[in-house]
mmCIF file of C-alpha atoms and ligand atoms in Angstrom:
data_model
loop_
_atom_site.group_PDB
_atom_site.id
_atom_site.type_symbol
_atom_site.label_atom_id
_atom_site.label_comp_id
_atom_site.label_asym_id
_atom_site.label_seq_id
_atom_site.Cartn_x
_atom_site.Cartn_y
_atom_site.Cartn_z
ATOM 1 C CA MET A 1 8.459 -2.694 37.043
ATOM 2 C CA PRO A 2 9.037 1.099 36.889
ATOM 3 C CA LEU A 3 12.136 3.270 37.946
ATOM 4 C CA ILE A 4 13.752 2.663 40.807
ATOM 5 C CA ASP A 5 16.977 4.538 42.014
ATOM 6 C CA GLY A 6 18.961 3.450 45.212
ATOM 7 C CA PHE A 7 16.724 6.129 47.642
ATOM 8 C CA ASN A 8 13.333 3.684 46.164
ATOM 9 C CA ARG A 9 11.949 6.951 44.814
ATOM 10 C CA LYS A 10 11.024 6.935 40.382
ATOM 11 C CA ILE A 11 12.831 8.173 38.390
ATOM 12 C CA ASP A 12 10.083 9.082 35.598
ATOM 13 C CA TYR A 13 11.114 12.179 34.211
ATOM 14 C CA LEU A 14 13.535 12.384 31.355
ATOM 15 C CA ARG A 15 16.011 15.403 30.041
ATOM 16 C CA ILE A 16 17.028 14.283 26.354
ATOM 17 C CA SER A 17 19.560 17.188 25.824
ATOM 18 C CA VAL A 18 19.598 16.814 21.327
ATOM 19 C CA THR A 19 22.876 19.431 20.536
ATOM 20 C CA ASP A 20 25.437 21.230 21.747
ATOM 21 C CA ARG A 21 25.175 23.686 19.545
ATOM 22 C CA CYS A 22 23.544 27.815 20.047
ATOM 23 C CA ASN A 23 22.483 30.635 17.833
ATOM 24 C CA PHE A 24 22.711 32.635 21.734
ATOM 25 C CA ARG A 25 25.445 33.054 23.850
ATOM 26 C CA CYS A 26 24.288 34.141 27.173
ATOM 27 C CA VAL A 27 26.270 35.403 29.191
ATOM 28 C CA TYR A 28 25.702 33.023 31.811
ATOM 29 C CA CYS A 29 25.694 30.139 30.584
ATOM 30 C CA MET A 30 28.997 29.949 27.304
ATOM 31 C CA PRO A 31 31.758 32.067 27.039
ATOM 32 C CA SER A 32 32.214 35.481 24.890
ATOM 33 C CA ASP A 33 33.828 32.669 22.377
ATOM 34 C CA GLY A 34 31.235 30.361 22.758
ATOM 35 C CA VAL A 35 32.328 27.171 23.461
ATOM 36 C CA GLU A 36 33.737 23.968 21.193
ATOM 37 C CA PHE A 37 31.118 22.354 19.732
ATOM 38 C CA VAL A 38 31.420 18.682 19.141
ATOM 39 C CA PRO A 39 31.539 16.729 15.969
ATOM 40 C CA ARG A 40 28.339 16.415 14.163
ATOM 41 C CA GLU A 41 28.473 12.062 14.066
ATOM 42 C CA GLU A 42 29.553 12.284 18.076
ATOM 43 C CA LEU A 43 26.094 13.631 18.745
ATOM 44 C CA LEU A 44 22.889 11.056 19.154
ATOM 45 C CA THR A 45 20.689 10.559 15.538
ATOM 46 C CA TYR A 46 17.596 10.476 16.338
ATOM 47 C CA ASP A 47 17.275 6.756 16.335
ATOM 48 C CA GLU A 48 19.415 6.456 18.713
ATOM 49 C CA ILE A 49 16.999 9.095 20.778
ATOM 50 C CA GLU A 50 14.144 7.725 19.933
ATOM 51 C CA ARG A 51 15.441 4.003 20.723
ATOM 52 C CA ILE A 52 17.368 5.457 24.326
ATOM 53 C CA ALA A 53 14.086 7.061 25.382
ATOM 54 C CA LYS A 54 11.233 3.827 23.935
ATOM 55 C CA VAL A 55 13.768 2.765 26.696
ATOM 56 C CA PHE A 56 12.253 4.296 29.700
ATOM 57 C CA VAL A 57 9.238 4.936 28.670
ATOM 58 C CA ARG A 58 9.392 1.030 29.245
ATOM 59 C CA LEU A 59 11.363 1.606 33.018
ATOM 60 C CA GLY A 60 8.226 4.262 34.219
ATOM 61 C CA VAL A 61 9.455 7.490 32.387
ATOM 62 C CA GLU A 62 6.374 9.330 31.468
ATOM 63 C CA LYS A 63 7.717 13.362 31.131
ATOM 64 C CA ILE A 64 10.438 13.508 28.389
ATOM 65 C CA ARG A 65 11.881 17.408 28.420
ATOM 66 C CA ILE A 66 13.812 18.041 25.029
ATOM 67 C CA SER A 67 16.826 20.961 25.622
ATOM 68 C CA GLY A 68 20.060 21.592 23.964
ATOM 69 C CA GLY A 69 22.610 23.599 23.370
ATOM 70 C CA GLU A 70 19.504 25.937 21.488
ATOM 71 C CA PRO A 71 16.758 22.470 19.787
ATOM 72 C CA THR A 72 15.512 24.446 17.653
ATOM 73 C CA VAL A 73 19.092 24.812 15.940
ATOM 74 C CA ARG A 74 19.333 20.497 15.089
ATOM 75 C CA LYS A 75 18.124 20.108 11.903
ATOM 76 C CA ASP A 76 14.858 18.129 11.167
ATOM 77 C CA ILE A 77 13.586 19.025 15.013
ATOM 78 C CA VAL A 78 10.307 18.894 14.334
ATOM 79 C CA GLU A 79 10.799 15.013 13.257
ATOM 80 C CA LEU A 80 12.282 14.328 16.917
ATOM 81 C CA VAL A 81 9.744 16.106 18.372
ATOM 82 C CA HIS A 82 6.873 13.906 15.945
ATOM 83 C CA ARG A 83 8.823 10.477 17.318
ATOM 84 C CA ILE A 84 8.909 11.374 20.995
ATOM 85 C CA GLY A 85 5.354 12.555 20.749
ATOM 86 C CA LYS A 86 3.507 9.534 19.445
ATOM 87 C CA LEU A 87 5.263 7.364 22.818
ATOM 88 C CA PRO A 88 2.640 7.128 25.473
ATOM 89 C CA LEU A 89 3.667 9.596 28.040
ATOM 90 C CA LYS A 90 1.429 12.434 30.377
ATOM 91 C CA SER A 91 4.110 15.372 29.512
ATOM 92 C CA PHE A 92 6.084 16.729 26.524
ATOM 93 C CA ALA A 93 8.548 19.544 26.732
ATOM 94 C CA MET A 94 10.425 21.272 25.340
ATOM 95 C CA THR A 95 13.363 24.219 26.890
ATOM 96 C CA THR A 96 13.998 26.599 24.376
ATOM 97 C CA ASN A 97 15.484 30.353 24.227
ATOM 98 C CA GLY A 98 12.858 30.633 21.870
ATOM 99 C CA TYR A 99 14.766 32.792 19.233
ATOM 100 C CA LEU A 100 13.483 29.963 16.656
ATOM 101 C CA LEU A 101 10.445 29.098 17.706
ATOM 102 C CA ASN A 102 7.651 30.828 15.563
ATOM 103 C CA PRO A 103 8.080 29.106 11.962
ATOM 104 C CA LEU A 104 8.209 25.354 14.107
ATOM 105 C CA ALA A 105 5.473 25.541 16.668
ATOM 106 C CA ASP A 106 2.846 25.119 14.374
ATOM 107 C CA GLU A 107 4.148 21.545 14.111
ATOM 108 C CA PHE A 108 5.693 20.938 17.246
ATOM 109 C CA LYS A 109 1.814 21.747 18.713
ATOM 110 C CA LYS A 110 0.874 18.378 15.661
ATOM 111 C CA SER A 111 3.630 16.681 16.915
ATOM 112 C CA GLY A 112 2.501 16.232 20.054
ATOM 113 C CA LEU A 113 4.134 18.922 21.529
ATOM 114 C CA HIS A 114 2.474 19.689 24.782
ATOM 115 C CA ARG A 115 5.021 22.554 26.777
ATOM 116 C CA VAL A 116 7.176 24.951 25.778
ATOM 117 C CA ASN A 117 9.838 26.915 28.909
ATOM 118 C CA ILE A 118 10.886 29.874 27.266
ATOM 119 C CA SER A 119 14.458 31.522 28.472
ATOM 120 C CA LEU A 120 13.216 35.783 29.136
ATOM 121 C CA ASP A 121 16.309 37.436 31.443
ATOM 122 C CA THR A 122 15.011 41.433 29.960
ATOM 123 C CA LEU A 123 11.982 42.747 28.670
ATOM 124 C CA ASP A 124 14.926 45.337 27.606
ATOM 125 C CA LYS A 125 16.115 45.525 23.926
ATOM 126 C CA ASN A 126 20.001 46.648 23.674
ATOM 127 C CA LYS A 127 19.954 44.595 27.354
ATOM 128 C CA PHE A 128 18.681 41.588 25.251
ATOM 129 C CA LYS A 129 21.613 41.938 22.624
ATOM 130 C CA SER A 130 24.440 41.983 25.717
ATOM 131 C CA LEU A 131 22.841 39.189 27.302
ATOM 132 C CA ALA A 132 21.694 37.125 25.344
ATOM 133 C CA ARG A 133 25.099 38.807 22.697
ATOM 134 C CA PHE A 134 22.420 38.070 19.553
ATOM 135 C CA ASP A 135 19.943 40.668 18.256
ATOM 136 C CA GLY A 136 16.831 38.907 19.131
ATOM 137 C CA PHE A 137 14.423 39.832 21.350
ATOM 138 C CA ASP A 138 11.113 39.940 18.970
ATOM 139 C CA GLN A 139 11.378 36.805 17.071
ATOM 140 C CA VAL A 140 11.480 35.356 21.641
ATOM 141 C CA TRP A 141 8.884 38.019 21.810
ATOM 142 C CA ASN A 142 6.709 37.155 19.370
ATOM 143 C CA ALA A 143 7.627 33.109 19.665
ATOM 144 C CA ILE A 144 6.193 33.517 23.296
ATOM 145 C CA TRP A 145 2.473 34.922 22.565
ATOM 146 C CA ARG A 146 2.374 32.516 19.245
ATOM 147 C CA ALA A 147 3.515 29.948 21.492
ATOM 148 C CA VAL A 148 -0.004 30.820 23.628
ATOM 149 C CA GLU A 149 -2.234 31.524 21.299
ATOM 150 C CA LEU A 150 -1.528 28.093 20.190
ATOM 151 C CA GLY A 151 -2.240 26.786 23.816
ATOM 152 C CA PHE A 152 0.862 25.151 24.982
ATOM 153 C CA THR A 153 -0.187 24.826 28.892
ATOM 154 C CA PRO A 154 1.327 26.173 29.833
ATOM 155 C CA VAL A 155 4.265 28.335 28.343
ATOM 156 C CA LYS A 156 6.633 29.314 30.559
ATOM 157 C CA LEU A 157 9.248 32.149 30.769
ATOM 158 C CA ASN A 158 13.218 31.278 32.717
ATOM 159 C CA MET A 159 14.364 34.692 33.696
ATOM 160 C CA VAL A 160 17.996 33.723 35.608
ATOM 161 C CA VAL A 161 18.148 36.936 37.907
ATOM 162 C CA MET A 162 21.943 38.404 38.220
ATOM 163 C CA ASN A 163 21.879 41.143 40.470
ATOM 164 C CA GLY A 164 22.026 44.609 39.403
ATOM 165 C CA PHE A 165 21.710 43.306 35.493
ATOM 166 C CA ASN A 166 18.398 42.546 35.605
ATOM 167 C CA ASP A 167 16.875 42.480 39.095
ATOM 168 C CA GLY A 168 15.421 45.864 38.268
ATOM 169 C CA GLU A 169 12.649 44.218 36.366
ATOM 170 C CA ILE A 170 11.036 41.437 38.661
ATOM 171 C CA TYR A 171 8.371 43.092 38.785
ATOM 172 C CA ASP A 172 7.600 44.295 35.845
ATOM 173 C CA PHE A 173 7.475 40.247 34.324
ATOM 174 C CA VAL A 174 5.223 39.296 37.102
ATOM 175 C CA GLU A 175 2.859 41.266 35.960
ATOM 176 C CA LEU A 176 3.241 39.522 32.127
ATOM 177 C CA ALA A 177 1.274 35.960 34.382
ATOM 178 C CA ARG A 178 -1.192 39.717 35.170
ATOM 179 C CA LYS A 179 -4.227 38.644 32.915
ATOM 180 C CA THR A 180 -1.629 35.773 30.666
ATOM 181 C CA PRO A 181 -1.775 32.272 32.298
ATOM 182 C CA LEU A 182 2.146 32.002 31.563
ATOM 183 C CA HIS A 183 4.293 30.703 34.605
ATOM 184 C CA ILE A 184 6.822 33.508 34.871
ATOM 185 C CA ARG A 185 9.648 31.185 36.905
ATOM 186 C CA PHE A 186 12.437 33.130 38.387
ATOM 187 C CA ILE A 187 15.593 30.711 38.168
ATOM 188 C CA GLU A 188 18.222 31.847 40.960
ATOM 189 C CA TYR A 189 22.146 32.140 38.940
ATOM 190 C CA MET A 190 25.368 29.394 39.358
ATOM 191 C CA PRO A 191 28.285 30.346 38.577
ATOM 192 C CA SER A 192 29.554 27.828 35.804
ATOM 193 C CA SER A 193 32.283 26.631 34.193
ATOM 194 C CA GLY A 194 30.516 27.964 31.288
ATOM 195 C CA GLY A 195 30.115 31.701 32.009
ATOM 196 C CA LEU A 196 33.123 32.395 32.584
ATOM 197 C CA GLY A 197 32.957 36.295 32.295
ATOM 198 C CA ASN A 198 34.167 37.798 35.551
ATOM 199 C CA GLU A 199 31.548 39.585 35.838
ATOM 200 C CA PHE A 200 29.327 37.142 36.045
ATOM 201 C CA GLU A 201 29.443 35.487 39.152
ATOM 202 C CA HIS A 202 29.208 34.952 42.986
ATOM 203 C CA ALA A 203 28.813 38.437 43.213
ATOM 204 C CA ARG A 204 25.812 38.237 41.213
ATOM 205 C CA ILE A 205 23.584 35.759 43.034
ATOM 206 C CA ILE A 206 20.050 37.226 44.630
ATOM 207 C CA LYS A 207 19.041 33.813 46.841
ATOM 208 C CA THR A 208 15.386 32.766 45.902
ATOM 209 C CA GLU A 209 14.250 33.309 49.489
ATOM 210 C CA GLN A 210 15.597 37.351 48.807
ATOM 211 C CA LEU A 211 13.254 36.900 45.299
ATOM 212 C CA LYS A 212 10.410 35.292 46.945
ATOM 213 C CA ASN A 213 10.312 38.064 49.490
ATOM 214 C CA ILE A 214 11.430 41.643 46.694
ATOM 215 C CA VAL A 215 8.281 39.904 44.393
ATOM 216 C CA SER A 216 6.114 39.086 48.479
ATOM 217 C CA GLN A 217 6.667 43.051 49.330
ATOM 218 C CA HIS A 218 4.144 44.094 46.608
ATOM 219 C CA TYR A 219 1.698 40.564 45.315
ATOM 220 C CA GLU A 220 0.212 37.934 47.681
ATOM 221 C CA LEU A 221 1.566 34.682 47.192
ATOM 222 C CA THR A 222 -0.446 32.085 47.390
ATOM 223 C CA PRO A 223 1.794 28.410 46.816
ATOM 224 C CA VAL A 224 0.272 26.409 44.705
ATOM 225 C CA THR A 225 -0.908 22.522 45.765
ATOM 226 C CA GLU A 226 1.582 19.952 44.945
ATOM 227 C CA SER A 227 -0.599 18.023 42.474
ATOM 228 C CA GLU A 228 -1.165 21.429 40.422
ATOM 229 C CA LYS A 229 2.435 21.485 39.850
ATOM 230 C CA THR A 230 4.253 20.972 36.814
ATOM 231 C CA GLY A 231 8.336 20.832 38.006
ATOM 232 C CA PRO A 232 11.329 21.605 40.636
ATOM 233 C CA ALA A 233 9.471 25.535 40.931
ATOM 234 C CA LYS A 234 8.522 26.375 44.526
ATOM 235 C CA LEU A 235 5.067 27.567 42.368
ATOM 236 C CA PHE A 236 2.489 30.582 43.910
ATOM 237 C CA GLU A 237 -1.025 32.232 42.783
ATOM 238 C CA ILE A 238 -1.305 35.525 43.345
ATOM 239 C CA PRO A 239 -5.063 36.947 43.317
ATOM 240 C CA GLY A 240 -7.155 37.639 40.515
ATOM 241 C CA PHE A 241 -3.944 36.921 37.385
ATOM 242 C CA ALA A 242 -4.491 34.182 35.245
ATOM 243 C CA GLY A 243 -1.160 32.822 35.298
ATOM 244 C CA LYS A 244 1.330 31.955 38.397
ATOM 245 C CA ILE A 245 4.731 32.546 39.691
ATOM 246 C CA GLY A 246 7.497 30.526 39.950
ATOM 247 C CA PHE A 247 11.284 30.171 42.168
ATOM 248 C CA ILE A 248 13.423 27.488 41.318
ATOM 249 C CA ASP A 249 16.555 27.119 43.627
ATOM 250 C CA PRO A 250 19.318 24.673 43.719
ATOM 251 C CA TYR A 251 21.254 25.746 46.438
ATOM 252 C CA ALA A 252 17.989 25.131 48.968
ATOM 253 C CA GLU A 253 17.749 21.677 49.090
ATOM 254 C CA HIS A 254 19.805 18.581 48.331
ATOM 255 C CA PHE A 255 17.401 18.117 45.762
ATOM 256 C CA CYS A 256 18.454 14.502 44.657
ATOM 257 C CA SER A 257 16.722 12.904 47.748
ATOM 258 C CA SER A 258 13.291 14.691 45.456
ATOM 259 C CA CYS A 259 14.847 14.380 42.317
ATOM 260 C CA ASN A 260 12.693 11.946 39.695
ATOM 261 C CA ARG A 261 14.876 13.131 36.152
ATOM 262 C CA ILE A 262 17.758 11.606 34.771
ATOM 263 C CA ARG A 263 19.101 12.878 32.337
ATOM 264 C CA LEU A 264 19.972 12.082 28.481
ATOM 265 C CA THR A 265 23.590 14.611 27.209
ATOM 266 C CA SER A 266 24.059 15.569 23.230
ATOM 267 C CA LEU A 267 26.686 12.862 24.003
ATOM 268 C CA GLY A 268 24.833 10.094 25.136
ATOM 269 C CA LYS A 269 25.618 10.033 28.972
ATOM 270 C CA LEU A 270 23.003 9.378 30.976
ATOM 271 C CA LYS A 271 23.857 11.439 34.375
ATOM 272 C CA TRP A 272 21.736 11.255 37.609
ATOM 273 C CA CYS A 273 22.200 15.078 38.021
ATOM 274 C CA LEU A 274 23.015 18.797 35.743
ATOM 275 C CA PHE A 275 26.385 18.577 38.218
ATOM 276 C CA SER A 276 27.413 15.362 37.840
ATOM 277 C CA ASN A 277 30.800 15.633 35.707
ATOM 278 C CA ASP A 278 30.461 12.047 33.979
ATOM 279 C CA GLY A 279 27.377 10.153 33.006
ATOM 280 C CA LEU A 280 26.824 6.367 32.070
ATOM 281 C CA ASP A 281 28.175 5.975 27.875
ATOM 282 C CA VAL A 282 24.612 4.817 26.792
ATOM 283 C CA LYS A 283 26.193 5.654 22.614
ATOM 284 C CA GLY A 284 29.193 3.745 23.746
ATOM 285 C CA PHE A 285 27.046 0.284 25.305
ATOM 286 C CA ILE A 286 23.788 1.175 21.797
ATOM 287 C CA ARG A 287 26.961 1.536 19.597
ATOM 288 C CA SER A 288 27.938 -1.886 20.223
ATOM 289 C CA GLY A 289 25.753 -3.907 18.783
ATOM 290 C CA ARG A 290 23.065 -4.374 22.174
ATOM 291 C CA SER A 291 19.957 -4.771 21.848
ATOM 292 C CA ASP A 292 16.718 -3.372 23.730
ATOM 293 C CA ASP A 293 16.729 -5.323 26.804
ATOM 294 C CA GLU A 294 20.525 -5.409 27.798
ATOM 295 C CA LEU A 295 19.988 -1.851 28.069
ATOM 296 C CA GLU A 296 17.056 -1.796 29.296
ATOM 297 C CA GLN A 297 19.448 -4.303 32.408
ATOM 298 C CA TRP A 298 22.732 -2.082 32.628
ATOM 299 C CA ILE A 299 20.341 0.969 32.817
ATOM 300 C CA ARG A 300 18.235 -1.215 35.714
ATOM 301 C CA GLU A 301 21.701 -1.925 37.468
ATOM 302 C CA ARG A 302 23.584 1.498 37.327
ATOM 303 C CA ILE A 303 20.870 3.186 38.218
ATOM 304 C CA ILE A 304 21.038 2.069 41.830
ATOM 305 C CA ILE A 305 24.375 2.588 42.326
ATOM 306 C CA ASP A 306 25.483 5.504 40.674
ATOM 307 C CA LYS A 307 22.722 7.813 41.372
ATOM 308 C CA PRO A 308 24.950 10.351 44.055
ATOM 309 C CA GLU A 309 23.130 11.085 47.369
ATOM 310 C CA HIS A 310 23.285 15.410 46.834
ATOM 311 C CA HIS A 311 24.677 17.577 44.774
ATOM 312 C CA PRO A 312 28.210 19.579 45.092
ATOM 313 C CA LEU A 313 25.612 22.904 45.434
ATOM 314 C CA GLY A 314 23.599 21.215 48.813
ATOM 315 C CA ILE A 315 26.703 20.728 50.689
ATOM 316 C CA SER A 316 28.493 23.214 49.980
ATOM 317 C CA ASP A 317 27.053 26.768 49.104
ATOM 318 C CA MET A 318 27.821 29.023 46.151
ATOM 319 C CA ILE A 319 30.590 26.836 44.831
ATOM 320 C CA HIS A 320 31.725 27.148 41.389
ATOM 321 C CA VAL A 321 30.081 24.648 38.999
ATOM 322 C CA ASN A 322 32.018 22.441 36.977
ATOM 323 C CA THR A 323 29.266 21.741 34.191
ATOM 324 C CA VAL A 324 28.473 24.289 31.062
ATOM 325 C CA PHE A 325 24.802 24.471 30.453
ATOM 326 C CA SER A 326 24.232 24.185 26.932
ATOM 327 C CA GLN A 327 26.287 21.010 27.629
ATOM 328 C CA VAL A 328 23.885 19.123 29.982
ATOM 329 C CA GLY A 329 20.832 21.170 28.848
ATOM 330 C CA GLY A 330 20.097 23.483 32.275
HETATM 331 N N1 LIG B 1 18.848 27.243 24.911
HETATM 332 C C1 LIG B 1 17.846 26.810 25.344
HETATM 333 C C2 LIG B 1 17.639 28.372 26.111
HETATM 334 O O1 LIG B 1 17.780 28.815 26.617
HETATM 335 O O2 LIG B 1 16.788 27.709 27.553
HETATM 336 C C3 LIG B 1 17.195 25.752 27.256
HETATM 337 C C4 LIG B 1 19.883 25.644 27.406
HETATM 338 S S1 LIG B 1 19.750 26.653 28.515
HETATM 339 C C5 LIG B 1 21.044 26.052 29.048
HETATM 340 C C6 LIG B 1 18.852 25.454 29.735
HETATM 341 C C7 LIG B 1 18.382 26.491 30.292
HETATM 342 O O3 LIG B 1 19.380 26.611 31.752
HETATM 343 C C8 LIG B 1 17.261 28.193 30.442
HETATM 344 O O4 LIG B 1 16.612 28.409 30.386
HETATM 345 C C9 LIG B 1 18.849 29.054 30.766
HETATM 346 O O5 LIG B 1 18.134 30.546 31.304
HETATM 347 C C10 LIG B 1 19.552 28.092 31.948
HETATM 348 N N2 LIG B 1 20.608 28.240 32.660
HETATM 349 C C11 LIG B 1 21.534 28.680 31.598
HETATM 350 N N3 LIG B 1 22.806 29.007 32.605
HETATM 351 C C12 LIG B 1 22.299 29.249 34.008
HETATM 352 C C13 LIG B 1 23.781 29.620 35.231
HETATM 353 N N4 LIG B 1 24.246 30.130 34.862
HETATM 354 N N5 LIG B 1 22.253 29.457 35.875
HETATM 355 C C14 LIG B 1 21.130 29.302 35.753
HETATM 356 N N6 LIG B 1 20.204 29.172 34.577
HETATM 357 C C15 LIG B 1 21.265 28.858 34.074
HETATM 358 FE FE1 LIG B 2 22.165 29.500 24.475
HETATM 359 FE FE2 LIG B 2 20.329 28.628 26.914
HETATM 360 FE FE3 LIG B 2 23.036 28.577 27.089
HETATM 361 FE FE4 LIG B 2 22.058 30.783 26.399
HETATM 362 S S1 LIG B 2 21.106 29.402 27.822
HETATM 363 S S2 LIG B 2 23.153 30.176 25.636
HETATM 364 S S3 LIG B 2 20.867 30.627 25.043
HETATM 365 S S4 LIG B 2 21.676 26.828 25.556
#
């Protein structure tokens, strides 16, 4: 029986954060002195992640995404991709900053990874360095084209748009989709507990509607049908373009009511929502010697009780979110 929550809607998408560590410290995600990483033994092991993923597949999950922190910094990540890649999934994806992707991409592809989302917020090397607090533009850029070459379908580029920082590059990013099958996704910046730089607070937000208007001034956007969509973005085609343009808007809708996903943090907490403060302690449950059947039953019962009706952004516009994105996976 598929996993159904209190809204009577199927939850078929599991997002797994495999580490809270990252080689970058993006200004919108982490404070300049980084965050305190949890001790390694606190992280779920690959055996535990695989076990939980298998139970979720039994419960009806058909899509899995691996995220972080930065998933490619976790040791032997290919091993985990290989294990998850063997599960009967309709979609298996990874969100990465791309810096370490190039040498791993081949193995990921062979191990059954279907798609990659790569975060890239600027095409300017110097801006990149100040934004990621890391000098890595060339490696990320090369990884994008390697991923396209290897046939990950589609390769999605995530750009967090920030007023006065990279909004002048919106058209340059749209142009990347003219000749290549990239999906360019503009993400509305969310002030969070991670990105503590005050300069990157509310004044940096450009609302999705505004972003869409900016793009529409120069390009004809045609909505893509629901059946063609592969994520939460509002997706558009532009005549003559090989790629697509998407907009991700955490504020516009109380999107819990249409959200089909559930999140497993690197510490083994199950979260119904990116903005949930706590979560269900799956790691504690399985480390206390429970069987897979017991885990399945427990998740099935809790999901009806715990799933929130809406996330805090939906009801209160532009609040500061008590979430460190690198710890829940964005
Ligand atoms: N390290 C990987 C990466 O950067 O793609 C995966 C983890 S990251 C937390 C996942 C996504 O969250 C990225 O696309 C990133 O741009 C997004 N993100 C992080 N902080 C954000 C914020 N304050 N507002 C909007 N998006 C954010
Ligand atoms: Fe790292 Fe991704 Fe957060 Fe940037 S957005 S600091 S790459 S986890």
